[in-house]
C-alpha positions as CSV (number, residue, x, y, z in Angstrom):
1,X,41.5,35.8,46.9
2,X,43.6,37.9,44.5
3,X,46.7,36.5,46.1
4,X,45.4,33.0,46.0
5,X,44.6,33.3,42.3
6,X,48.2,34.6,41.7
7,X,49.5,31.6,43.6
8,X,47.3,29.2,41.7
9,X,48.9,30.3,38.4
10,X,52.3,29.2,39.8
11,X,51.3,25.8,41.3
12,X,51.3,23.8,38.0
13,X,54.9,24.9,37.4
14,X,56.2,23.9,40.9
15,X,56.8,20.2,40.3
16,X,58.8,19.7,43.5
17,X,56.2,21.3,45.8
18,X,54.3,18.6,47.8
19,X,52.9,20.5,50.8
20,X,51.1,23.8,50.7
21,X,49.9,25.7,53.7
22,X,47.8,28.8,53.2
23,X,46.4,29.0,56.7
24,X,44.8,32.1,58.2
25,X,44.9,34.2,55.1
26,X,41.2,35.1,54.6
27,X,41.3,33.5,51.1
28,X,37.5,33.1,50.8
29,X,35.8,30.5,48.6
30,X,36.9,32.0,45.3
31,X,40.6,31.9,46.4
32,X,40.4,28.4,47.8
33,X,38.6,27.0,44.7
34,X,41.3,28.5,42.5
35,X,43.9,26.7,44.5
36,X,42.1,23.4,44.2
37,X,41.7,23.9,40.4
38,X,45.4,24.5,40.1
39,X,46.3,21.3,42.0
40,X,44.1,19.1,39.8
41,X,45.2,20.8,36.6
42,X,46.8,18.3,34.2
43,X,48.0,18.8,30.7
44,X,47.4,16.1,28.2
45,X,49.9,15.5,25.4
46,X,48.6,14.1,22.1
47,X,50.8,11.6,20.4
48,X,50.3,9.8,17.1
49,X,50.5,6.1,16.9
50,X,51.2,4.4,13.6
51,X,52.0,0.9,14.7
52,X,48.7,0.1,16.6
53,X,46.1,0.3,14.0
54,X,43.4,-1.2,16.2
55,X,43.6,1.8,18.5
56,X,42.7,5.4,17.9
57,X,45.4,7.5,16.1
58,X,45.4,9.9,19.1
59,X,46.4,8.7,22.5
60,X,46.2,10.8,25.6
61,X,49.3,10.7,27.8
62,X,49.0,12.3,31.2
63,X,51.2,15.3,31.7
64,X,53.0,15.8,35.0
65,X,50.5,17.8,37.1
66,X,50.8,19.1,40.7
67,X,52.5,16.8,43.3
68,X,50.8,18.6,46.3
69,X,49.6,15.9,48.7
70,X,49.0,18.0,51.8
71,X,46.9,21.1,51.6
72,X,46.1,23.4,54.6
73,X,43.3,25.9,54.2
74,X,42.7,26.5,58.0
75,X,41.1,29.7,59.1
76,X,40.2,31.2,55.7
77,X,36.4,32.0,56.1
78,X,35.5,29.1,53.8
79,X,31.9,28.1,53.4
80,X,30.0,25.0,52.2
81,X,30.8,26.1,48.7
82,X,34.5,25.3,49.0
83,X,33.8,22.0,50.8
84,X,31.3,20.9,48.2
85,X,33.7,21.8,45.4
86,X,36.5,19.8,47.2
87,X,34.1,16.9,47.5
88,X,33.5,17.0,43.7
89,X,37.3,17.1,43.1
90,X,37.8,14.0,45.4
91,X,34.9,12.2,43.8
92,X,35.6,12.8,40.1
93,X,39.3,13.5,39.7
94,X,41.2,10.3,40.1
95,X,44.5,12.1,39.4
96,X,44.0,14.5,42.3
97,X,47.2,14.1,44.4
98,X,45.8,15.4,47.7
99,X,45.8,12.8,50.6
100,X,45.6,15.3,53.5
101,X,43.2,18.1,53.5
102,X,42.7,20.6,56.4
103,X,39.6,22.8,56.6
104,X,39.8,23.5,60.3
105,X,38.4,26.8,61.7
106,X,36.2,27.8,58.8
107,X,32.4,28.3,58.4
108,X,31.6,24.9,56.9
109,X,28.1,23.6,57.9
110,X,26.0,20.5,57.3
111,X,25.9,20.8,53.5
112,X,29.7,20.9,53.1
113,X,30.3,18.1,55.6
114,X,27.7,15.9,54.0
115,X,29.2,16.5,50.5
116,X,32.7,15.5,51.8
117,X,31.3,12.5,53.7
118,X,29.4,11.3,50.6
119,X,32.6,11.6,48.5
120,X,34.4,9.4,51.1
121,X,31.5,6.9,51.1
122,X,31.5,6.8,47.3
123,X,35.2,6.2,47.0
124,X,35.0,3.5,49.7
125,X,32.5,1.7,47.6
126,X,34.6,2.1,44.5
127,X,37.6,0.8,46.4
128,X,35.6,-2.3,47.5
129,X,34.5,-3.0,43.9
130,X,38.0,-2.7,42.6
131,X,39.4,-5.1,45.2
132,X,36.7,-7.8,45.0
133,X,37.4,-10.7,42.6
134,X,34.7,-12.0,40.3
135,X,33.6,-15.7,40.3
136,X,36.2,-16.4,37.6
137,X,38.9,-14.8,39.8
138,X,39.2,-11.6,37.8
139,X,39.0,-8.2,39.4
140,X,35.4,-6.8,39.4
141,X,36.8,-3.3,39.1
142,X,37.5,-3.9,35.4
143,X,33.7,-3.9,34.8
144,X,33.4,-0.3,35.8
145,X,34.7,1.1,32.6
146,X,31.2,1.8,31.4
147,X,31.0,4.7,33.9
148,X,34.7,5.4,34.5
149,X,37.8,5.7,32.4
150,X,39.7,2.5,31.8
151,X,42.6,3.7,33.9
152,X,40.3,5.1,36.7
153,X,41.9,4.8,40.1
154,X,40.1,5.3,43.4
155,X,41.2,8.5,45.1
156,X,42.8,8.0,48.5
157,X,42.1,10.8,51.0
158,X,43.8,9.7,54.2
159,X,43.3,12.7,56.6
160,X,40.6,15.3,56.8
161,X,40.5,18.2,59.2
162,X,37.1,19.8,60.0
163,X,37.6,21.0,63.6
164,X,36.1,24.3,64.7
165,X,33.5,24.7,62.0
166,X,29.7,24.9,62.3
167,X,28.7,21.3,61.4
168,X,25.6,20.2,63.1
169,X,23.9,16.8,63.8
170,X,23.2,15.8,60.2
171,X,26.8,16.5,59.0
172,X,28.3,14.8,62.0
173,X,26.2,11.6,61.6
174,X,27.1,11.4,57.9
175,X,30.8,11.8,58.7
176,X,30.4,9.0,61.2
177,X,28.9,6.8,58.5
178,X,31.7,7.7,56.1
179,X,34.6,6.8,58.4
180,X,32.9,3.6,59.6
181,X,33.0,2.1,56.1
182,X,35.1,-1.0,56.1
183,X,36.9,0.1,52.9
184,X,37.3,3.8,53.9
185,X,40.8,5.2,53.1
186,X,40.4,7.7,56.0
187,X,42.9,7.1,58.7
188,X,42.3,10.2,60.7
189,X,39.3,12.6,60.8
190,X,39.7,15.6,63.2
191,X,36.2,17.0,63.9
192,X,36.4,18.5,67.3
193,X,34.6,21.6,68.4
194,X,31.5,21.4,66.1
195,X,27.9,21.7,67.4
196,X,27.1,18.1,66.6
197,X,25.0,17.7,69.8
198,X,25.5,15.1,72.5
199,X,23.7,12.3,70.6
200,X,26.0,12.6,67.6
201,X,29.1,12.7,69.8
202,X,27.9,9.5,71.5
203,X,27.4,7.9,68.1
204,X,31.0,8.8,67.1
205,X,32.3,7.5,70.4
206,X,30.8,4.1,69.7
207,X,32.7,3.6,66.5
208,X,35.9,1.5,66.6
209,X,39.2,3.3,67.1
210,X,37.5,6.5,68.3
211,X,38.9,8.7,71.1
212,X,36.6,11.1,72.8
213,X,37.8,13.5,75.5
214,X,36.6,16.7,77.1
215,X,38.1,20.0,76.2
216,X,39.8,21.9,79.1
217,X,39.0,25.5,79.5
218,X,40.6,27.7,82.2
219,X,41.6,24.7,84.2
220,X,38.2,23.1,84.2
221,X,37.2,19.9,82.4
222,X,33.8,19.8,80.8
223,X,31.6,16.8,80.5
224,X,32.7,14.2,77.9
225,X,29.6,14.7,75.8
226,X,29.0,18.4,76.4
227,X,28.2,19.3,72.8
228,X,30.6,21.8,71.3
229,X,33.1,21.6,74.1
230,X,33.9,18.0,73.3
231,X,36.9,17.0,71.3
232,X,36.5,14.1,68.8
233,X,39.3,12.4,66.9
234,X,38.5,9.5,64.7
235,X,41.5,7.3,63.8
236,X,40.1,4.6,61.5
237,X,43.3,2.9,60.3
238,X,45.9,2.7,63.0
239,X,49.5,2.2,62.0
240,X,50.9,-1.4,62.2
241,X,52.1,-2.4,65.7
242,X,50.0,0.3,67.3
243,X,47.1,-0.9,69.4
244,X,43.8,0.5,68.3
245,X,42.6,0.5,72.0
246,X,42.8,3.8,73.8
């Protein structure tokens, strides 16, 4: 984590860095959270306005924060603590640039998966409200400023990797609910090799655009719904001109 904290101090200064892979470095929760904090860090510049007297004399102008859109934290002994913190970042920080987040091969369990799923569900609901017109034709999203900043934008997490963790039935079912939202921004959820249990794998397999196949070990193919030995990939928003049928 000491190395991660050192890297986190440099991230806000690297304006051209858009991908960061820190896989298999044993960062731990403290190190991973410091990286997330650095990515969402944003300086605000205060400028005085003299011409617009109806507005406050101090106006916040967003500084140029991190441009990192892809973050890989695979194999770093991360727990639910990091997953829950990441969910909070996705939920509350509209300026968070991350669109692809990979937590594969860690120690995330139900609580972390549920937190991430709830963040996806929440942002799906926000996206729906922002996109639906009112009766007068205006955008209903403009009515949300009582609970959100006027310039609030819905965060768009497109890909999430959670393969090879310790997510059980409850976490798996909540993830299934999250990606099945009609307004979900998730285009790919990799959640293979988790102890969901056969019933949860079956539920995932019934969703649209879901591919379920057995994992081959030593030349043998296990049963399709054989618990942890089953691979699941959810592709919710296929690219144009690509058939969603597998």
